[in-house]
Tab-separated table of C-alpha atoms in Angstrom:
chain	number	residue	atom	x	y	z
A	19	MET	CA	0.000	0.000	0.000
A	20	ILE	CA	1.099	3.568	-0.745
A	21	HIS	CA	0.665	6.236	1.942
A	22	PHE	CA	0.212	9.842	0.809
A	23	GLN	CA	0.774	12.767	3.167
A	24	LEU	CA	-0.578	15.988	1.685
A	25	PHE	CA	-0.481	18.210	4.776
A	26	ASP	CA	2.621	20.414	5.110
A	27	GLY	CA	3.974	19.474	1.676
A	28	PHE	CA	3.791	16.153	-0.148
A	29	ARG	CA	5.200	12.756	0.791
A	30	ALA	CA	4.569	9.276	-0.592
A	31	THR	CA	5.851	6.254	1.317
A	32	THR	CA	5.535	2.481	1.156
A	33	ASP	CA	4.323	0.231	3.986
A	34	ASP	CA	7.868	-0.125	5.302
A	35	GLY	CA	8.348	3.647	5.400
A	36	GLU	CA	10.498	3.970	2.302
A	37	LEU	CA	10.122	7.370	0.642
A	38	ILE	CA	9.030	7.346	-3.009
A	39	ARG	CA	11.157	10.034	-4.657
A	40	SER	CA	10.430	9.467	-8.343
A	41	LEU	CA	7.076	11.289	-8.513
A	42	GLY	CA	7.038	14.481	-10.538
A	43	ARG	CA	5.449	17.758	-9.484
A	44	LYS	CA	2.475	17.249	-11.812
A	45	SER	CA	1.918	13.711	-10.500
A	46	GLU	CA	1.710	15.119	-6.975
A	47	CYS	CA	-0.884	17.633	-8.199
A	48	LEU	CA	-2.917	14.821	-9.763
A	49	ILE	CA	-2.907	12.787	-6.555
A	50	CYS	CA	-4.038	15.823	-4.540
A	51	LEU	CA	-6.817	16.510	-7.053
A	52	LEU	CA	-7.998	12.887	-6.896
A	53	ALA	CA	-7.924	12.793	-3.086
A	54	LEU	CA	-10.220	15.812	-2.860
A	55	SER	CA	-12.633	14.748	-5.614
A	56	ASP	CA	-15.900	12.876	-5.104
A	57	ASP	CA	-15.261	9.118	-4.967
A	58	MET	CA	-11.551	9.818	-5.566
A	59	GLU	CA	-12.331	10.190	-9.280
A	60	VAL	CA	-11.940	13.034	-11.772
A	61	THR	CA	-12.532	13.291	-15.505
A	62	ARG	CA	-9.523	13.527	-17.768
A	63	GLU	CA	-10.807	16.856	-19.071
A	64	ARG	CA	-10.959	18.365	-15.573
A	65	ALA	CA	-7.561	16.977	-14.560
A	66	ALA	CA	-5.878	18.328	-17.699
A	67	GLY	CA	-7.610	21.704	-17.360
A	68	ILE	CA	-6.563	22.213	-13.731
A	69	VAL	CA	-3.056	20.733	-13.632
A	70	TRP	CA	-1.994	22.000	-17.095
A	71	SER	CA	-4.041	25.217	-17.187
A	72	ASP	CA	-1.195	27.056	-18.928
A	73	ARG	CA	-1.431	24.878	-22.050
A	74	GLY	CA	-3.907	24.401	-24.873
A	75	GLU	CA	-6.468	21.612	-24.786
A	76	GLU	CA	-4.613	19.144	-27.003
A	77	GLN	CA	-1.268	19.790	-25.360
A	78	SER	CA	-2.708	19.465	-21.842
A	79	ARG	CA	-4.375	16.149	-22.715
A	80	ALA	CA	-1.105	14.842	-24.169
A	81	SER	CA	0.758	15.945	-21.037
A	82	LEU	CA	-1.831	14.168	-18.878
A	83	ARG	CA	-1.375	10.920	-20.803
A	84	GLN	CA	2.388	11.124	-20.427
A	85	GLU	CA	2.210	11.913	-16.697
A	86	LEU	CA	-0.313	9.118	-16.080
A	87	SER	CA	1.968	6.613	-17.741
A	88	GLN	CA	4.840	7.633	-15.455
A	89	LEU	CA	2.602	7.759	-12.372
A	90	ARG	CA	1.173	4.282	-12.929
A	91	ARG	CA	4.646	2.910	-13.623
A	92	VAL	CA	5.890	4.173	-10.249
A	93	LEU	CA	2.803	3.415	-8.124
A	94	GLY	CA	1.328	0.494	-10.030
A	95	SER	CA	-1.761	0.238	-12.213
A	96	GLU	CA	-3.836	-0.920	-9.223
A	97	THR	CA	-3.313	2.349	-7.313
A	98	ILE	CA	-4.224	4.723	-10.156
A	99	ILE	CA	-7.047	3.375	-12.344
A	100	ALA	CA	-7.355	5.149	-15.688
A	101	THR	CA	-10.115	4.807	-18.279
A	102	LYS	CA	-10.705	6.710	-21.483
A	103	ARG	CA	-12.914	9.140	-19.609
A	104	SER	CA	-11.625	9.387	-16.042
A	105	ILE	CA	-8.880	8.732	-13.487
A	106	ARG	CA	-9.459	7.232	-10.032
A	107	LEU	CA	-7.412	6.671	-6.895
A	108	ASP	CA	-8.107	3.211	-5.427
A	109	LEU	CA	-8.220	3.462	-1.636
A	110	LYS	CA	-7.727	-0.301	-1.346
A	111	GLU	CA	-4.183	0.344	-2.507
A	112	ALA	CA	-3.545	3.765	-0.964
A	113	SER	CA	-4.171	5.854	2.142
A	114	VAL	CA	-4.319	9.648	2.339
A	115	ASP	CA	-3.769	11.665	5.522
A	116	LEU	CA	-6.408	14.300	4.698
A	117	LEU	CA	-9.085	11.618	4.285
A	118	GLU	CA	-8.272	10.147	7.697
A	119	PHE	CA	-8.259	13.700	9.078
A	120	ARG	CA	-11.744	14.404	7.751
A	121	GLU	CA	-13.166	11.099	8.958
A	122	ASN	CA	-12.032	11.897	12.495
A	123	ALA	CA	-12.718	15.649	12.496
A	124	VAL	CA	-16.492	15.105	12.261
A	125	VAL	CA	-16.679	12.669	15.195
A	126	ASP	CA	-17.170	14.732	18.351
A	127	THR	CA	-15.071	12.700	20.803
A	128	ILE	CA	-11.706	13.488	22.361
A	129	ALA	CA	-10.034	10.445	20.776
A	130	SER	CA	-11.210	11.214	17.240
A	131	LEU	CA	-10.549	14.946	17.495
A	132	GLU	CA	-7.030	14.309	18.821
A	133	THR	CA	-6.363	12.051	15.835
A	134	ALA	CA	-7.600	14.755	13.454
A	135	ALA	CA	-5.665	17.546	15.172
A	136	ALA	CA	-2.453	15.497	15.133
A	137	LEU	CA	-2.844	14.727	11.420
A	138	TYR	CA	-3.143	18.406	10.478
A	139	THR	CA	0.574	19.236	10.502
A	140	GLY	CA	0.390	22.204	8.132
A	141	ALA	CA	-1.345	23.647	5.096
A	142	LEU	CA	-2.334	21.393	2.205
A	143	MET	CA	0.619	20.940	-0.202
A	144	ALA	CA	2.544	23.679	1.612
A	145	GLY	CA	5.564	24.907	-0.331
A	146	HIS	CA	4.482	23.077	-3.476
A	147	ASP	CA	4.953	25.015	-6.707
A	148	PRO	CA	2.771	23.380	-9.397
A	149	LYS	CA	3.620	25.877	-12.158
A	150	SER	CA	-0.096	26.039	-12.997
A	151	GLU	CA	-2.382	28.954	-12.165
A	152	GLY	CA	-5.427	26.704	-12.398
A	153	PHE	CA	-4.083	24.308	-9.785
A	154	GLU	CA	-2.847	27.162	-7.585
A	155	ASP	CA	-6.333	28.714	-7.521
A	156	TRP	CA	-7.993	25.350	-6.877
A	157	VAL	CA	-5.610	24.241	-4.132
A	158	GLU	CA	-5.815	27.609	-2.371
A	159	ASP	CA	-9.584	27.171	-1.973
A	160	GLN	CA	-8.999	23.650	-0.640
A	161	ARG	CA	-6.387	24.939	1.804
A	162	ARG	CA	-8.816	27.461	3.281
A	163	THR	CA	-11.522	24.821	3.643
A	164	LEU	CA	-9.224	22.323	5.357
A	165	GLU	CA	-7.756	25.028	7.579
A	166	ASN	CA	-11.252	25.943	8.793
A	167	GLU	CA	-12.020	22.265	9.416
A	168	ALA	CA	-8.772	21.830	11.366
A	169	LEU	CA	-9.416	24.981	13.372
A	170	GLY	CA	-12.932	23.876	14.293
A	171	ALA	CA	-11.790	20.381	15.311
A	172	THR	CA	-8.915	21.726	17.419
A	173	ILE	CA	-11.084	24.301	19.196
A	174	ARG	CA	-13.694	21.624	19.978
A	175	LEU	CA	-10.949	19.352	21.278
A	176	ALA	CA	-9.607	22.057	23.599
A	177	GLN	CA	-13.131	22.770	24.849
A	178	HIS	CA	-13.748	19.066	25.512
A	179	HIS	CA	-10.600	18.930	27.646
A	180	MET	CA	-11.685	22.045	29.561
A	181	ASN	CA	-15.109	20.515	30.204
A	182	ALA	CA	-13.406	17.353	31.463
A	183	GLY	CA	-11.254	19.333	33.896
A	184	GLN	CA	-8.050	18.740	31.898
A	185	ALA	CA	-6.770	22.306	31.685
A	186	GLU	CA	-3.202	21.513	30.590
A	187	ALA	CA	-4.420	19.451	27.637
A	188	ALA	CA	-6.901	22.223	26.797
A	189	VAL	CA	-4.055	24.770	26.686
A	190	LYS	CA	-1.970	22.489	24.433
A	191	TRP	CA	-4.685	22.166	21.794
A	192	ALA	CA	-5.915	25.757	22.123
A	193	GLU	CA	-2.353	26.933	21.374
A	194	GLN	CA	-2.365	24.759	18.263
A	195	ALA	CA	-5.631	26.453	17.230
A	196	VAL	CA	-3.919	29.830	17.714
A	197	ARG	CA	-1.112	28.714	15.388
A	198	ILE	CA	-3.677	27.801	12.732
A	199	ASP	CA	-5.481	31.155	12.993
A	200	PRO	CA	-3.685	33.704	15.207
A	201	LEU	CA	-6.629	36.140	15.220
A	202	ARG	CA	-9.449	33.811	16.341
A	203	GLU	CA	-10.647	35.030	19.758
A	204	VAL	CA	-12.114	31.743	20.977
A	205	SER	CA	-8.712	30.034	20.683
A	206	HIS	CA	-6.963	32.725	22.717
A	207	ARG	CA	-9.719	32.678	25.307
A	208	LEU	CA	-9.324	28.926	25.788
A	209	VAL	CA	-5.553	29.356	26.238
A	210	ILE	CA	-6.082	32.104	28.819
A	211	GLU	CA	-8.818	30.260	30.719
A	212	GLY	CA	-6.802	27.045	30.676
A	213	LEU	CA	-3.699	28.737	32.075
A	214	ALA	CA	-5.779	30.429	34.764
A	215	ALA	CA	-7.393	27.108	35.649
A	216	THR	CA	-3.950	25.561	36.190
A	217	GLY	CA	-3.169	28.392	38.613
A	218	ASP	CA	-0.762	30.260	36.328
A	219	ARG	CA	-2.544	33.608	36.388
A	220	THR	CA	0.618	35.485	35.369
A	221	ALA	CA	0.983	33.469	32.165
A	222	ALA	CA	-2.729	33.947	31.438
A	223	LEU	CA	-2.382	37.737	31.735
A	224	ALA	CA	0.697	37.656	29.506
A	225	LYS	CA	-1.258	35.765	26.847
A	226	LEU	CA	-4.063	38.321	27.020
A	227	ALA	CA	-1.534	41.144	26.587
A	228	GLU	CA	-0.007	39.356	23.582
A	229	TYR	CA	-3.436	38.953	22.008
A	230	SER	CA	-4.285	42.642	22.587
A	231	THR	CA	-1.006	43.705	20.960
A	232	LEU	CA	-1.619	41.406	17.988
A	233	LEU	CA	-5.147	42.734	17.419
A	234	HIS	CA	-3.926	46.328	17.502
A	235	ALA	CA	-1.031	45.613	15.108
A	236	GLU	CA	-2.987	43.510	12.607
A	237	LEU	CA	-6.496	44.981	12.710
A	238	GLY	CA	-6.229	48.223	14.656
A	239	VAL	CA	-8.900	47.107	17.145
A	240	ALA	CA	-9.136	46.287	20.838
A	241	PRO	CA	-10.288	42.955	22.327
A	242	THR	CA	-14.015	42.397	22.735
A	243	ASP	CA	-15.853	43.291	25.940
A	244	GLY	CA	-15.872	39.617	26.869
A	245	MET	CA	-12.086	39.368	26.688
A	246	LEU	CA	-11.671	42.630	28.614
A	247	ALA	CA	-14.000	41.288	31.318
A	248	LEU	CA	-11.892	38.134	31.492
A	249	GLY	CA	-8.827	40.326	31.989
A	250	GLN	CA	-10.538	42.142	34.856
A	251	LYS	CA	-11.235	38.801	36.545
A	252	LEU	CA	-7.608	37.805	36.162
A	253	VAL	CA	-6.245	40.952	37.825
A	254	SER	CA	-8.789	40.877	40.664
A	255	ASP	CA	-7.659	39.245	43.887
A	256	LYS	CA	-11.266	38.425	44.769
A	257	SER	CA	-12.188	36.826	41.485
A	258	ASP	CA	-11.142	33.437	40.271
A	259	ILE	CA	-11.312	31.543	36.994
A	260	PRO	CA	-12.569	28.155	38.157
A	261	LEU	CA	-11.934	24.957	36.307
A	262	PRO	CA	-15.187	23.856	34.630
A	263	PRO	CA	-16.684	20.780	36.303
A	264	PRO	CA	-16.267	17.521	34.391
A	265	ALA	CA	-19.108	17.072	31.923
A	266	SER	CA	-21.474	14.344	32.981
A	267	PRO	CA	-22.842	12.075	30.255
A	268	LYS	CA	-26.313	13.085	29.202
A	269	SER	CA	-28.803	11.432	26.978
A	270	SER	CA	-29.458	13.290	23.756
A	271	ALA	CA	-32.601	15.378	23.668
A	272	SER	CA	-33.051	14.408	20.049
A	273	PRO	CA	-33.482	10.942	18.521
A	274	LEU	CA	-31.463	12.266	15.568
A	275	GLY	CA	-28.575	13.085	17.886
A	276	GLU	CA	-28.376	9.394	18.835
A	277	ALA	CA	-28.584	8.346	15.177
A	278	PHE	CA	-25.545	10.465	14.243
A	279	LYS	CA	-23.335	8.230	16.460
A	280	GLY	CA	-21.024	11.057	17.503
A	281	ARG	CA	-20.686	12.617	14.036
A	282	ALA	CA	-21.067	16.389	13.970
A	283	ALA	CA	-24.315	17.149	12.123
A	284	VAL	CA	-25.108	20.419	10.333
A	285	ALA	CA	-28.565	22.035	10.348
A	286	VAL	CA	-29.580	24.539	7.665
A	287	LEU	CA	-31.822	27.389	8.832
A	288	PRO	CA	-34.044	29.323	6.401
A	289	PHE	CA	-32.155	32.234	4.878
A	290	ARG	CA	-33.526	35.593	6.032
A	291	CYS	CA	-34.977	37.815	3.317
A	292	LEU	CA	-34.169	41.476	4.041
A	293	SER	CA	-36.268	42.716	1.124
A	294	ASP	CA	-39.928	43.787	0.986
A	295	ILE	CA	-40.440	42.229	-2.445
A	296	LYS	CA	-42.461	39.035	-2.215
A	297	SER	CA	-40.589	37.226	-4.981
A	298	ASP	CA	-37.358	37.681	-3.035
A	299	VAL	CA	-38.796	35.550	-0.222
A	300	TYR	CA	-39.154	32.656	-2.659
A	301	PHE	CA	-35.635	33.334	-3.888
A	302	ALA	CA	-34.320	33.115	-0.306
A	303	ASP	CA	-36.194	29.814	0.147
A	304	GLY	CA	-34.551	28.511	-3.008
A	305	ILE	CA	-31.103	29.447	-1.711
A	306	THR	CA	-31.827	27.547	1.506
A	307	GLU	CA	-32.709	24.454	-0.497
A	308	ASP	CA	-29.635	24.817	-2.705
A	309	VAL	CA	-27.344	25.079	0.326
A	310	ALA	CA	-28.907	22.015	1.986
A	311	ASN	CA	-28.741	19.996	-1.240
A	312	GLY	CA	-25.163	21.067	-1.903
A	313	LEU	CA	-24.023	20.049	1.579
A	314	SER	CA	-25.811	16.712	1.451
A	315	VAL	CA	-23.441	15.362	-1.214
A	316	TRP	CA	-20.593	15.398	1.339
A	317	ARG	CA	-20.244	12.133	3.214
A	318	TRP	CA	-18.205	13.609	6.075
A	319	PHE	CA	-21.198	14.865	8.071
A	320	PRO	CA	-24.994	14.423	8.313
A	321	VAL	CA	-27.102	17.343	7.064
A	322	ILE	CA	-30.437	18.381	8.542
A	323	GLY	CA	-31.959	20.318	5.655
A	324	ARG	CA	-34.341	23.275	5.884
A	325	TYR	CA	-34.591	23.000	9.648
A	326	THR	CA	-37.370	25.115	11.139
A	327	SER	CA	-37.998	25.723	14.799
A	328	GLY	CA	-40.744	27.888	16.211
A	329	GLN	CA	-38.559	30.950	15.777
A	330	SER	CA	-37.239	32.821	12.791
A	331	GLY	CA	-33.831	34.302	12.194
A	332	ASN	CA	-30.381	32.972	12.910
A	333	THR	CA	-30.206	34.111	16.548
A	334	GLU	CA	-28.272	32.474	19.331
A	335	VAL	CA	-31.533	31.360	20.967
A	336	THR	CA	-32.602	29.706	17.725
A	337	MET	CA	-29.262	27.941	17.378
A	338	GLN	CA	-29.419	26.564	20.887
A	339	SER	CA	-32.949	25.313	20.308
A	340	VAL	CA	-31.796	23.670	17.080
A	341	ALA	CA	-28.962	21.964	18.951
A	342	ARG	CA	-31.382	20.756	21.621
A	343	GLU	CA	-34.158	19.608	19.305
A	344	SER	CA	-32.205	18.189	16.366
A	345	GLY	CA	-28.856	17.128	17.801
A	346	ALA	CA	-26.996	19.362	15.305
A	347	ARG	CA	-23.470	20.466	16.238
A	348	TYR	CA	-23.348	23.305	13.688
A	349	VAL	CA	-25.884	25.628	12.102
A	350	ILE	CA	-25.741	27.312	8.713
A	351	GLY	CA	-27.885	30.344	8.057
A	352	GLY	CA	-27.691	33.579	6.172
A	353	SER	CA	-29.510	36.452	4.554
A	354	LEU	CA	-30.448	37.901	1.186
A	355	ARG	CA	-30.481	41.639	0.467
A	356	ARG	CA	-31.485	43.391	-2.770
A	357	SER	CA	-29.817	46.533	-4.106
A	358	GLY	CA	-31.445	47.525	-7.385
A	359	SER	CA	-30.928	44.620	-9.769
A	360	ARG	CA	-28.177	43.051	-7.633
A	361	TYR	CA	-28.363	40.699	-4.660
A	362	ARG	CA	-26.000	40.303	-1.732
A	363	ILE	CA	-26.120	36.850	-0.125
A	364	THR	CA	-24.367	36.268	3.197
A	365	THR	CA	-23.753	32.798	4.633
A	366	GLU	CA	-22.754	32.047	8.226
A	367	LEU	CA	-21.530	28.894	9.966
A	368	SER	CA	-22.004	28.887	13.740
A	369	ASP	CA	-21.539	26.607	16.708
A	370	ALA	CA	-25.077	25.472	17.562
A	371	GLY	CA	-24.358	25.085	21.274
A	372	THR	CA	-22.756	28.476	21.929
A	373	GLY	CA	-24.073	30.600	19.069
A	374	GLN	CA	-20.525	31.696	18.194
A	375	GLN	CA	-19.965	32.475	14.543
A	376	LEU	CA	-17.118	30.361	13.147
A	377	TRP	CA	-17.106	31.445	9.489
A	378	SER	CA	-18.966	33.802	7.174
A	379	ARG	CA	-18.776	34.840	3.556
């Protein structure tokens, strides 16, 4: 079996750990493209267009044929299966670190999240120069997606350790989340709370000062009121930052929550229409359906489509009720706004339990 490591560069090794050095740069691009495609399969046309975007159609197809021949010679015809129409990576003959990462990142247990966090050693194909603008654009989008997934998994892992009374472990993983995204407040807060819970109030205050300096230098802003209040607690002799009590096992309030078997489910709330035009309401409903349908093709997580509770709008109260009633770990919502003949559509991903926004675009 061949083992591919796509985080923090590219490595291919055999079962006995021997490094495969004879793969070309374009072959590495092809393997990355296959690993992130549905069913590990991509059409020849798409592969040629992305990996050889700087060449004409005929030349890119010829280059693909030549590279495939070399790739299958090195890895074996059983690992890369090529037909006249498509190319496929056979997972019976290969393993890929990012696939194992994703399988574990959606299971909301300490063991699975630690596996995922340990696998994310750096950005996808970091330092790789494909000499193709098409691949560069494609892989950059994939990097951002995987970075967000790694950040979410690592933050959840740190929070799990805090809830279990394991402050030192919480600090370790929260600091890794800070390295992934240095400006994310929730990561810094977990570091500070974890240090305070271990009794190292001085280190916690130093971390808060570092975060304040970073925000001012990078964004020209001050910490939020919540972080400033945390700082006041840290400097007060009368106030303490207690270690959260260990979480006691609770039965799920939702039958769906049991059915997910620990996998982090996503609920899609109706998109808010911020227009007075009636047809725009139907348009917003259509966007909600499109988002739910688009997410449902991913096998990494269950999707609860067009979820409706008794409330409207993507408020924190609504999210918490969704988490309670449906068992969802995350909520996607958004809004639609008209300006003349143009529309602005905003999408938000939030933690269903806390209401904290994790991503928006």
